[in-house]
CSV table of C-alpha atoms in Angstrom, one decimal:
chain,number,residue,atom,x,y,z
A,264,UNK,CA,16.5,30.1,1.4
A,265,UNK,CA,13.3,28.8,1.2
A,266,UNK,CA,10.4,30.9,-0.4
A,267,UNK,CA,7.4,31.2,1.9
A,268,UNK,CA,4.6,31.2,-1.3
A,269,UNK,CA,4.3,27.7,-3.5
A,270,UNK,CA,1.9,26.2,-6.1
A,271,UNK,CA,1.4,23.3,-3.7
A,272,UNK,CA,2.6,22.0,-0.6
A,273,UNK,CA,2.6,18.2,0.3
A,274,UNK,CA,2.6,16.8,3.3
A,275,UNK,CA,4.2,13.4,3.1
A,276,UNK,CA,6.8,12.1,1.3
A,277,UNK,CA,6.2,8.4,1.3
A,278,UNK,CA,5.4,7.1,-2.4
A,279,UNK,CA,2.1,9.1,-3.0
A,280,UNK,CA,3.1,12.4,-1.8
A,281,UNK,CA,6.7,12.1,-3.0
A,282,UNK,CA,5.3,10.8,-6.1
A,283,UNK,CA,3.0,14.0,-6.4
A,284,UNK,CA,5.8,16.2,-6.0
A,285,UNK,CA,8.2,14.7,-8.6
A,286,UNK,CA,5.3,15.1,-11.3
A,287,UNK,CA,4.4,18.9,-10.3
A,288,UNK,CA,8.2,19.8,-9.8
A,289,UNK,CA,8.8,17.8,-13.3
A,290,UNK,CA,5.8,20.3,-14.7
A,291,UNK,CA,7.5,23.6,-13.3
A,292,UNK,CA,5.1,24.1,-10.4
A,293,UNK,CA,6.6,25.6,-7.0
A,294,UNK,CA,6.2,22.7,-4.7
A,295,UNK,CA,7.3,22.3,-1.0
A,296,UNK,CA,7.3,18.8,0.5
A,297,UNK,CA,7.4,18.2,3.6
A,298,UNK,CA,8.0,14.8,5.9
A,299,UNK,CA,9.1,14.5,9.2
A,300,UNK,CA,11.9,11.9,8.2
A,301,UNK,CA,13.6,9.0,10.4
A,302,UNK,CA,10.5,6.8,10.7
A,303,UNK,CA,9.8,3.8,7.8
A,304,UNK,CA,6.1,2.6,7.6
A,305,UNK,CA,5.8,-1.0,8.0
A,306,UNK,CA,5.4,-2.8,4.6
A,307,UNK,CA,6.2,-6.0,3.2
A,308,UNK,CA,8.0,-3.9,0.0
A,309,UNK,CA,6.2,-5.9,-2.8
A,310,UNK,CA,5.6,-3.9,-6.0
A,311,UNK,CA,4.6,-5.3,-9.2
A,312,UNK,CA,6.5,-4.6,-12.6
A,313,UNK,CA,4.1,-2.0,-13.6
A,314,UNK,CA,4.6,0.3,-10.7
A,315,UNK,CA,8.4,-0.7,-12.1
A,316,UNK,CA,7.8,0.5,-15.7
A,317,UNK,CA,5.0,3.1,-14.7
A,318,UNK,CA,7.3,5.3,-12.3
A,319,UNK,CA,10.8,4.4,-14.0
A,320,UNK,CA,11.9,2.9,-10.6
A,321,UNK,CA,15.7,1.9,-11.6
A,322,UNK,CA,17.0,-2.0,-11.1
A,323,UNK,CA,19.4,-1.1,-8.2
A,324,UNK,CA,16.1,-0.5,-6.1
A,325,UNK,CA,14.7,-3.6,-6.4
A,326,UNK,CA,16.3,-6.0,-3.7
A,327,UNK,CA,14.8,-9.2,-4.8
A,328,UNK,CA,12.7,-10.4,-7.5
A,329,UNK,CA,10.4,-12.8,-5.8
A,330,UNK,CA,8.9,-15.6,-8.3
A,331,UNK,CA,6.3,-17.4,-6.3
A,332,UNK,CA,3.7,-17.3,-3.5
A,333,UNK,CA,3.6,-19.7,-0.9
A,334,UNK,CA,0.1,-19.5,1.1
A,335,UNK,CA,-0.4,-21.6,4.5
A,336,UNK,CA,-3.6,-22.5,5.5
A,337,UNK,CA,-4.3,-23.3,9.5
A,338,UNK,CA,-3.2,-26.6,9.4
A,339,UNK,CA,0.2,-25.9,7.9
A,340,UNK,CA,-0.7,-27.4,4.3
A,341,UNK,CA,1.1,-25.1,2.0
A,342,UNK,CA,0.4,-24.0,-1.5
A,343,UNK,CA,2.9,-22.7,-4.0
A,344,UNK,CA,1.8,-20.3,-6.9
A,345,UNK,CA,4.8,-19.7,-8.7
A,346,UNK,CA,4.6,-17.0,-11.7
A,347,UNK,CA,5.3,-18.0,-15.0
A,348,UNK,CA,7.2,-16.7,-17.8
A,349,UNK,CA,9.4,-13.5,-17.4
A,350,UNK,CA,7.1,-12.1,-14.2
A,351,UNK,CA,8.0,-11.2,-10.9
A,352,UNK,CA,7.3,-9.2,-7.8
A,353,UNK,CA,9.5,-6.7,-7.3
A,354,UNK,CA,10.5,-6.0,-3.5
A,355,UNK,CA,12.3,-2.9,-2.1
A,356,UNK,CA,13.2,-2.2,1.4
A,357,UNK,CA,11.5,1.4,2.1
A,358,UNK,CA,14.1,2.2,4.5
A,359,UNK,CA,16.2,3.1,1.3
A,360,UNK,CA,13.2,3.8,-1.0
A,361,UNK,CA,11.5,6.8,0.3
A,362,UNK,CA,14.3,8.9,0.7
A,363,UNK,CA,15.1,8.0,-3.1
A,364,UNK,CA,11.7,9.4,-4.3
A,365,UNK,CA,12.2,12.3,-2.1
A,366,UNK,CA,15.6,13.0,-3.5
A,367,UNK,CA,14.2,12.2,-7.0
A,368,UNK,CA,11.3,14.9,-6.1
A,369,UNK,CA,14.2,17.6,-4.9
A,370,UNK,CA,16.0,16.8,-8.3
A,371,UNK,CA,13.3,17.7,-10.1
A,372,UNK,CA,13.0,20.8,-8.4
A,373,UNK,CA,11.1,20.5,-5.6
A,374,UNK,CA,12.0,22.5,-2.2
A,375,UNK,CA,12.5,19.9,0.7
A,376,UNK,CA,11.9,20.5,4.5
A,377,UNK,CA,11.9,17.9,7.7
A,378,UNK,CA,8.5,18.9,9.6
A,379,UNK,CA,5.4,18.5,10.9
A,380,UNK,CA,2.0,19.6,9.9
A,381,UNK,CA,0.3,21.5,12.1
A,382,UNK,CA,-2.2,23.2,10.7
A,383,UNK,CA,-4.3,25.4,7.8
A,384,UNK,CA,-5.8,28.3,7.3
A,385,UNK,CA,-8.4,29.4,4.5
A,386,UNK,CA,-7.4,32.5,3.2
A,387,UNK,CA,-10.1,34.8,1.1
A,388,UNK,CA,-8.3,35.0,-1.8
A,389,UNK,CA,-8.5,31.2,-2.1
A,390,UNK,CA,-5.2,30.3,-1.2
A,391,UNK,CA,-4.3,28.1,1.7
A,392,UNK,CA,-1.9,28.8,4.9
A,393,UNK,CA,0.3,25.7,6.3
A,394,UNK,CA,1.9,25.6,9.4
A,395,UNK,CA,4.9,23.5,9.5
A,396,UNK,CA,6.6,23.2,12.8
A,397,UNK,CA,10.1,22.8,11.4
A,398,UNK,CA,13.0,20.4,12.5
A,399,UNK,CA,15.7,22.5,11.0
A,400,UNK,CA,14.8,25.7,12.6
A,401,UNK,CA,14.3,24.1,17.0
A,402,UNK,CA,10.6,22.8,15.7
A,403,UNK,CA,9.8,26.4,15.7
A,404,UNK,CA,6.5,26.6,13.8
A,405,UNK,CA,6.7,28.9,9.9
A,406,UNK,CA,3.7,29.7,7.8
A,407,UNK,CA,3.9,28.4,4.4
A,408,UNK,CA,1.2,29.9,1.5
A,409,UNK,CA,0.3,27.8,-1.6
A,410,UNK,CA,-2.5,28.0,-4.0
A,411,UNK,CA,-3.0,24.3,-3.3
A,412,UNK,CA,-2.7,21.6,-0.6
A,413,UNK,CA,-2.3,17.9,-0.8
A,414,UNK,CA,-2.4,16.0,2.4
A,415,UNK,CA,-0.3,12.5,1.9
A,416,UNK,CA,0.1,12.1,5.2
A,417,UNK,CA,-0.6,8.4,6.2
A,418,UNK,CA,-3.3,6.5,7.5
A,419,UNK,CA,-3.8,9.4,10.4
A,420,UNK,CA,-3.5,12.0,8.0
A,421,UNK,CA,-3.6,15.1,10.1
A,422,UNK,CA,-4.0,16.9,7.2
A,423,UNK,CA,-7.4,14.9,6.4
A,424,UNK,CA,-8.2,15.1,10.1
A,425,UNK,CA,-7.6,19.6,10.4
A,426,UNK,CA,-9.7,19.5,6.7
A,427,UNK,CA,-12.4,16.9,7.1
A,428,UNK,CA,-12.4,16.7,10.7
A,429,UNK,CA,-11.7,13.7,13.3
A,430,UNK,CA,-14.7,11.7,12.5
A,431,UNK,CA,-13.7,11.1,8.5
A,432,UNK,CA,-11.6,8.0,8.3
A,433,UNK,CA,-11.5,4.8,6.6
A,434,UNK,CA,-11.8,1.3,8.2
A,435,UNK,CA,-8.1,0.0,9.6
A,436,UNK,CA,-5.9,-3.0,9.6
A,437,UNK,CA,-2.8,-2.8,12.3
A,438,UNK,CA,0.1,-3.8,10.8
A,439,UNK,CA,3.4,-4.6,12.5
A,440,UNK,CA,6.4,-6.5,11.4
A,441,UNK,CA,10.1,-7.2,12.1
A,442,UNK,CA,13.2,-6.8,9.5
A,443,UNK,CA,14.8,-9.2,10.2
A,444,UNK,CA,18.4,-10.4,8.8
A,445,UNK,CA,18.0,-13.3,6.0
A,446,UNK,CA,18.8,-16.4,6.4
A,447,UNK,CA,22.0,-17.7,5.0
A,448,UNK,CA,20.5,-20.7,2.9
A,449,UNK,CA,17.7,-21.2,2.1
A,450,UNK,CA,15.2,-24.3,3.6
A,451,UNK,CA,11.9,-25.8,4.0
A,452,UNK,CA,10.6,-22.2,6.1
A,453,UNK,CA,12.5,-20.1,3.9
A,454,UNK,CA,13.0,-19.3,0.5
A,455,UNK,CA,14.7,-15.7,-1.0
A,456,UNK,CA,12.8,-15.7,-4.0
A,457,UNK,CA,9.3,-16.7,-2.7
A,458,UNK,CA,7.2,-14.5,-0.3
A,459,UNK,CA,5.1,-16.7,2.2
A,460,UNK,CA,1.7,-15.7,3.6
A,461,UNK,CA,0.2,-17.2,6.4
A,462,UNK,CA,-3.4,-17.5,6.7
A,463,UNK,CA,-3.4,-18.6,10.4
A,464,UNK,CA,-5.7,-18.0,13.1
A,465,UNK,CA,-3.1,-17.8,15.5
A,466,UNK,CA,-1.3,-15.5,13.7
A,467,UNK,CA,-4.3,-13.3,12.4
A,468,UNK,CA,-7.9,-13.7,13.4
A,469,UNK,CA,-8.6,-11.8,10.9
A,470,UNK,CA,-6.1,-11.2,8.4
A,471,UNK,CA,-2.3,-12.8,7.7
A,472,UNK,CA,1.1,-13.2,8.2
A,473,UNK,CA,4.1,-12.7,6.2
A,474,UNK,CA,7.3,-13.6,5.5
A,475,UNK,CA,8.5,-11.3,2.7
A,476,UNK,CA,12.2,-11.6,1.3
A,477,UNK,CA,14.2,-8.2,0.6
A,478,UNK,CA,17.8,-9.8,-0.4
A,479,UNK,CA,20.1,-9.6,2.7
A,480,UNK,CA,16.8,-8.9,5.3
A,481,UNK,CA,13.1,-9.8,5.3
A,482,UNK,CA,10.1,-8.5,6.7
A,483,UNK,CA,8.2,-10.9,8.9
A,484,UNK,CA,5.6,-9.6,10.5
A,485,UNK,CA,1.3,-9.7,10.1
A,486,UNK,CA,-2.0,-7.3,11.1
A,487,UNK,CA,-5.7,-7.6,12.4
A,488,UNK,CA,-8.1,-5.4,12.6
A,489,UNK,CA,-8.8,-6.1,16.7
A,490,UNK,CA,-8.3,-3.5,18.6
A,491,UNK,CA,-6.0,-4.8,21.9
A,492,UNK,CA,-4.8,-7.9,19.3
A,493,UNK,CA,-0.7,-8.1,20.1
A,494,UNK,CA,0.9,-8.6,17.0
A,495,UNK,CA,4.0,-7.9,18.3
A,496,UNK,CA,3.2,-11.8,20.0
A,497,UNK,CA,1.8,-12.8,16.6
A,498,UNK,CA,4.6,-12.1,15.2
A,499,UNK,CA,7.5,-14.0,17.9
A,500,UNK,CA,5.3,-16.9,17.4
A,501,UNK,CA,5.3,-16.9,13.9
A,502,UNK,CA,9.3,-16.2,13.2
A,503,UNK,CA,9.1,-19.1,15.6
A,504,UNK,CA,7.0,-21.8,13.5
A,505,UNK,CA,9.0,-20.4,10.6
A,506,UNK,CA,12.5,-21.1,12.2
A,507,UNK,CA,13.6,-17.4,12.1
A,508,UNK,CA,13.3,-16.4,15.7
A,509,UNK,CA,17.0,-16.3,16.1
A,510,UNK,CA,17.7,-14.6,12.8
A,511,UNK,CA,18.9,-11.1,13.9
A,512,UNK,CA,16.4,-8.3,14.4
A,513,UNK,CA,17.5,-5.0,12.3
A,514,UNK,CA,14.3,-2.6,13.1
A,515,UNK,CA,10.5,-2.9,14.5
A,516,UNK,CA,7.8,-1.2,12.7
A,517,UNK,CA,4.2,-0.7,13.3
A,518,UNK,CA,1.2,1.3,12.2
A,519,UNK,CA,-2.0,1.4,10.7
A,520,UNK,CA,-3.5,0.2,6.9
A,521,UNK,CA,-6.5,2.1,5.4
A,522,UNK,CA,-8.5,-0.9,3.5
A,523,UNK,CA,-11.3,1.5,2.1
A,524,UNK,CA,-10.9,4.5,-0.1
A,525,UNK,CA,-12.9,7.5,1.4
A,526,UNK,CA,-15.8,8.7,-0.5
A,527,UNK,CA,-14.4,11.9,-0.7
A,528,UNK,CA,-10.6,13.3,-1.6
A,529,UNK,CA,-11.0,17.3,-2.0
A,530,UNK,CA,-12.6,20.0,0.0
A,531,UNK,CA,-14.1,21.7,-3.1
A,532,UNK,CA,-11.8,24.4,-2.7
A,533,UNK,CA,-7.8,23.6,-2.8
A,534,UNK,CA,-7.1,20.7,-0.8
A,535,UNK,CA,-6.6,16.7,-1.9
A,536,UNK,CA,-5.5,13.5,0.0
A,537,UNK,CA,-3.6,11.4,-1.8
A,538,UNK,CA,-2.5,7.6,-1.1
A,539,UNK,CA,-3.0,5.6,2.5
A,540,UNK,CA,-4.7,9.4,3.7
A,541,UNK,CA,-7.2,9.0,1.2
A,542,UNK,CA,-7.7,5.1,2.1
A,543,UNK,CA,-6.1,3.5,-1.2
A,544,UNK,CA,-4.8,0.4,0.1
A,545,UNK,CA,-5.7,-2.9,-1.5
A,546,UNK,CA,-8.4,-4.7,0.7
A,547,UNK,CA,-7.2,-8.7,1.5
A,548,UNK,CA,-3.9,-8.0,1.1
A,549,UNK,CA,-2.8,-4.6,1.9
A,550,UNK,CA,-1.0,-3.8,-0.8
A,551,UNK,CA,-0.4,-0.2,-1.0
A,552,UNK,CA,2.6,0.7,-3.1
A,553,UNK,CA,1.7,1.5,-6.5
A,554,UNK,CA,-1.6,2.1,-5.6
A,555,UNK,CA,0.0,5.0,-3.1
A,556,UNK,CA,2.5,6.3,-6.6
A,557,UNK,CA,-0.5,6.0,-8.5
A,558,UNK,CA,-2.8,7.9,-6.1
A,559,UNK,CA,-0.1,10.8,-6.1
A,560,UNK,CA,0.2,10.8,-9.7
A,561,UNK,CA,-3.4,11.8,-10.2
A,562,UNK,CA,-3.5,13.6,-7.4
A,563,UNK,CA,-0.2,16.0,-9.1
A,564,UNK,CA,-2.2,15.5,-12.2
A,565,UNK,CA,-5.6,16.8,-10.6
A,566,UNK,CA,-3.7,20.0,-8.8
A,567,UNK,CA,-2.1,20.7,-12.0
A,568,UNK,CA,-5.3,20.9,-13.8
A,569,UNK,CA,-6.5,23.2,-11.4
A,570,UNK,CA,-3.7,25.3,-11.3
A,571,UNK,CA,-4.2,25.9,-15.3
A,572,UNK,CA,-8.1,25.9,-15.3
A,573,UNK,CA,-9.0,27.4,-12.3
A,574,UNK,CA,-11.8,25.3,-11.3
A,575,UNK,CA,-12.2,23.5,-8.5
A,576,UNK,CA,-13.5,20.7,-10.0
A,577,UNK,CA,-10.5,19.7,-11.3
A,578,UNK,CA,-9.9,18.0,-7.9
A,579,UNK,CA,-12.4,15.8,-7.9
A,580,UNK,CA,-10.6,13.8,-10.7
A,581,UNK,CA,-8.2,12.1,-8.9
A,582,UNK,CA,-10.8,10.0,-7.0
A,583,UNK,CA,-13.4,9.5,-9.9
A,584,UNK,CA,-10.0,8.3,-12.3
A,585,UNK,CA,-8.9,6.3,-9.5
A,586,UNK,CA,-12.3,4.2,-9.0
A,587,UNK,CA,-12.9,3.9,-12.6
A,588,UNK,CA,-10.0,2.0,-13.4
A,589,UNK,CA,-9.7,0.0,-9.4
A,590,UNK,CA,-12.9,0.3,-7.5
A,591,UNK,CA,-14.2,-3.0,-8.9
A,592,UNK,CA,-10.9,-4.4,-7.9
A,593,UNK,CA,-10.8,-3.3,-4.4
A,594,UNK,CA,-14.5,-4.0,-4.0
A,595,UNK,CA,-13.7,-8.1,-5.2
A,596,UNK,CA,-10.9,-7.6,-2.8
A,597,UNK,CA,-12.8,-6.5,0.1
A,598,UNK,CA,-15.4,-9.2,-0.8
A,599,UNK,CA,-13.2,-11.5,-0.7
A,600,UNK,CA,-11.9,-10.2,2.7
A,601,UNK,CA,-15.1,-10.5,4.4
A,602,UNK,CA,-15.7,-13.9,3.1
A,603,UNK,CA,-12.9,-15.8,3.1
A,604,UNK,CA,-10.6,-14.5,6.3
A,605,UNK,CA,-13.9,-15.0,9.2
A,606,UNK,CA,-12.4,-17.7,10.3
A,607,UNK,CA,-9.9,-20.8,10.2
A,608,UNK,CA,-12.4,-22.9,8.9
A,609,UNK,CA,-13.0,-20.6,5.7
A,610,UNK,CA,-9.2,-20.1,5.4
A,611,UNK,CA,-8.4,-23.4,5.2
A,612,UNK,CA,-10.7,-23.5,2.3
A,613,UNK,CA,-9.5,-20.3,0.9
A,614,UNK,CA,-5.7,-21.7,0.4
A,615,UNK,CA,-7.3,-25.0,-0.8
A,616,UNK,CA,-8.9,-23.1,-3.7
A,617,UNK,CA,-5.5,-21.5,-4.3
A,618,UNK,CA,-4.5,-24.8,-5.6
A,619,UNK,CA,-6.4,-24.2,-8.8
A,620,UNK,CA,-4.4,-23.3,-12.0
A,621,UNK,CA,-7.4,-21.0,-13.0
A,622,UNK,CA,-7.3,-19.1,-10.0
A,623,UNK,CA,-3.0,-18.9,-9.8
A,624,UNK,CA,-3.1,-17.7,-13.5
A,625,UNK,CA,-5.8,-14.9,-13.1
A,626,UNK,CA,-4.1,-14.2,-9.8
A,627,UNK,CA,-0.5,-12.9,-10.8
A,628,UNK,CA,-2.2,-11.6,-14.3
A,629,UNK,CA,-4.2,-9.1,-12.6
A,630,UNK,CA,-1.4,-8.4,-9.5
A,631,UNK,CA,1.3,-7.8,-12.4
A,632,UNK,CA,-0.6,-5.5,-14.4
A,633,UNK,CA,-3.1,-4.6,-12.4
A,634,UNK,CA,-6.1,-5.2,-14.4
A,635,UNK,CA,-8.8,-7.3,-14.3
A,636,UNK,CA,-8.2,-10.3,-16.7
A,637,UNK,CA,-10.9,-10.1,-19.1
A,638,UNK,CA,-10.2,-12.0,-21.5
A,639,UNK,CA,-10.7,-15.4,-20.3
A,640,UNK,CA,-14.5,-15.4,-19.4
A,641,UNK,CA,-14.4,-19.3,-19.1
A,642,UNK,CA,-11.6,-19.1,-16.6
A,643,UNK,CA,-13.3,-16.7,-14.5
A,644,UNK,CA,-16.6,-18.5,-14.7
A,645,UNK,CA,-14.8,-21.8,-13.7
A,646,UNK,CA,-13.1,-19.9,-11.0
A,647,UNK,CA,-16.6,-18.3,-9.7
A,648,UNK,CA,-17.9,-21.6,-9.9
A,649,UNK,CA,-15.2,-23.8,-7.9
A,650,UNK,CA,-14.8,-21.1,-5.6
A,651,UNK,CA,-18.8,-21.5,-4.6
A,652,UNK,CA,-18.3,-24.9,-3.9
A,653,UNK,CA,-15.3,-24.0,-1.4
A,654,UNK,CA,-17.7,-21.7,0.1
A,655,UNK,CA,-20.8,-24.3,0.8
A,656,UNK,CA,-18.4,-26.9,1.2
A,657,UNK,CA,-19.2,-28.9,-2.2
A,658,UNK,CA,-15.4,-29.7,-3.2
A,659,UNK,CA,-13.9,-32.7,-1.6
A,660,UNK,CA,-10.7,-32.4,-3.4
């Protein structure tokens, strides 16, 4: 039966807050996660070998290794990056993912419940009152206490939105896609072990497209920003300039990306967002992945500290850890975002640039291990340098 007073209760159990969970369960702490189950966020799957060797994520997840990039610029010229040496892009289909770090999370010890958040209280002695309106039990609603509360929640968080109120909330992409059922063989549009991204008008005014390979299915789908901006049309038409509208259609998925981390991730008092609630997906391309495992790690990290210290300020460590070793990267991102994707006319430049071996090499460096390449200052100053003269239309190669 489950106990009705925890160290912490997460809300969420997609990678950060099931993440979270398997570090405080794997500590000792009494942890309750709770996820309301049977829906799968839409996501390309693509996570690089460190969020593999980071979080011990086991071979038989991985669906595919992709080994290159294929970027499509508005008028269909194509650029490949492949990835050299033993590199790779892991891909998992989070249909079959997110219950795995859930069940890994209840291994460790954690207690497990299907719900919905509904609500918190404060309580004087510093602890925190969740209401849970469970599946199990006719959605009746049951009060949880815990000394601590992490809100994981997704881009909507209603945990960030009952804590921080409605008006505290990053900037969003809509995403949407289609998992679809692979190809047989692979062709000219199609390739298993290459992901293709579409930087298309058309497709996204102001973002991409994808094609993203997951072994037997792939995700094809893109996002914008627009409100009122159909990507469920975006989408038909790309499967059908890709030759994969007939491919069989497994599941549609839609929902929103956070492309801005918020300045703020605790209350001061016993609550911490953690992953897409707190806005930690990558600007330009949306990754969100490791960054959401990571963001849960520090956020377990964080509580944990508290729970030992008793100061508040522990919580504030998850964000400031977080920026120090990725703010400069999603603020290049986001840079990059706002100059490069305004319009076809800059896309078309953007993919050009792509060509450059500079820019391919520091490209899967940094997206691998997920750090800044700093040890090439000539590469990067070449790279700053070409990619000025894609910007004021200097290069005419």
């Amino acid at each position: 039966m489950t106990k009705d007073f925890f160290d912490t209760i997460i809300v969420g159990g997609g990678p950060a807050g099931a993440t979270a969970a398997h570090e405080l369960a794997k500590k000792g702490r009494a942890v309750l996660l709770v996820d309301r189950e049977g829906r799968t966020k839409p996501c390309g799957g693509a996570i690089p070998p460190r969020a593999v060797r980071d979080f011990d994520i086991p071979p038989h997840m991985l669906t595919a290794r992709i080994a290159a990039a294929r970027m499509v610029s508005p008028s269909n010229k194509t650029v490949d990056m492949e990835i050299t040496g033993t590199g790779y892009v892991g891909m998992v289909d989070r249909d079959a993912f997110d219950p795995w770090l859930r069940q890994r999370a209840a291994e460790a010890g954690a207690t497990r419940i299907a719900g919905t958040f509904t609500g918190a209280t404060q309580n004087a002695d510093g602890t925190v009152t969740v209401q849970i309106r469970e599946k199990s039990d006719g959605n009746a609603v049951r009060e949880y206490k815990a000394r601590t509360l992490i809100g994981a929640d997704g881009a909507n968080s209603p945990v960030r939105r009952a804590v921080f109120g409605a008006n505290v909330k990053p900037p969003f992409v809509f995403a949407y896609h289609e998992i679809v059922r692979s190809p047989d063989t692979a062709n000219d549009n199609f390739n298993p072990s290459r992901c293709d991204v579409i930087y298309k008008g058309e497709i996204s005014p102001d973002f991409y497209g994808w094609i993203f390979p997951h072994g037997p299915a792939t995700s094809i789908g893109c996002g914008s920003a627009i409100k009122g901006y159909d990507l469920r049309a975006a989408t038909r038409r790309l499967r059908e300039q890709a030759g994969l509208a007939d491919c069989e259609t497994l599941r549609e998925e839609g929902a929103p990306l956070p492309l801005k981390p918020l300045k703020r991730w605790d209350n001061g008092r016993n609550v911490l967002l953690a992953g897409d609630a707190a806005g930690i997906v990558a600007p330009s391309s949306g990754e969100g992945i490791y960054y959401a495992m990571l963001g849960g790690q520090l956020a377990a990290e964080a509580v944990d500290q508290l729970l030992v210290t008793g100061e508040v300020k522990a919580l504030k460590s998850a964000r400031k850890r977080f920026m120090k070793d990725h703010g400069r990267t999603f603020l290049i991102l986001r840079v990059m975002q706002t100059i490069w994707y305004r319009n076809d006319k800059r896309r078309e430049q953007f993919v050009k640039m792509c060509r450059d071996p500079d820019v391919q090499r520091l490209t899967w460096e940094s997206y691998l291990n997920k750090k800044l390449v700093k040890r090439e200052p000539m590469a990067h100053l070449r790279v700053f340098g070409k990619d000025l003269q894609q910007l004021f239309g200097l290069s005419h190669r």
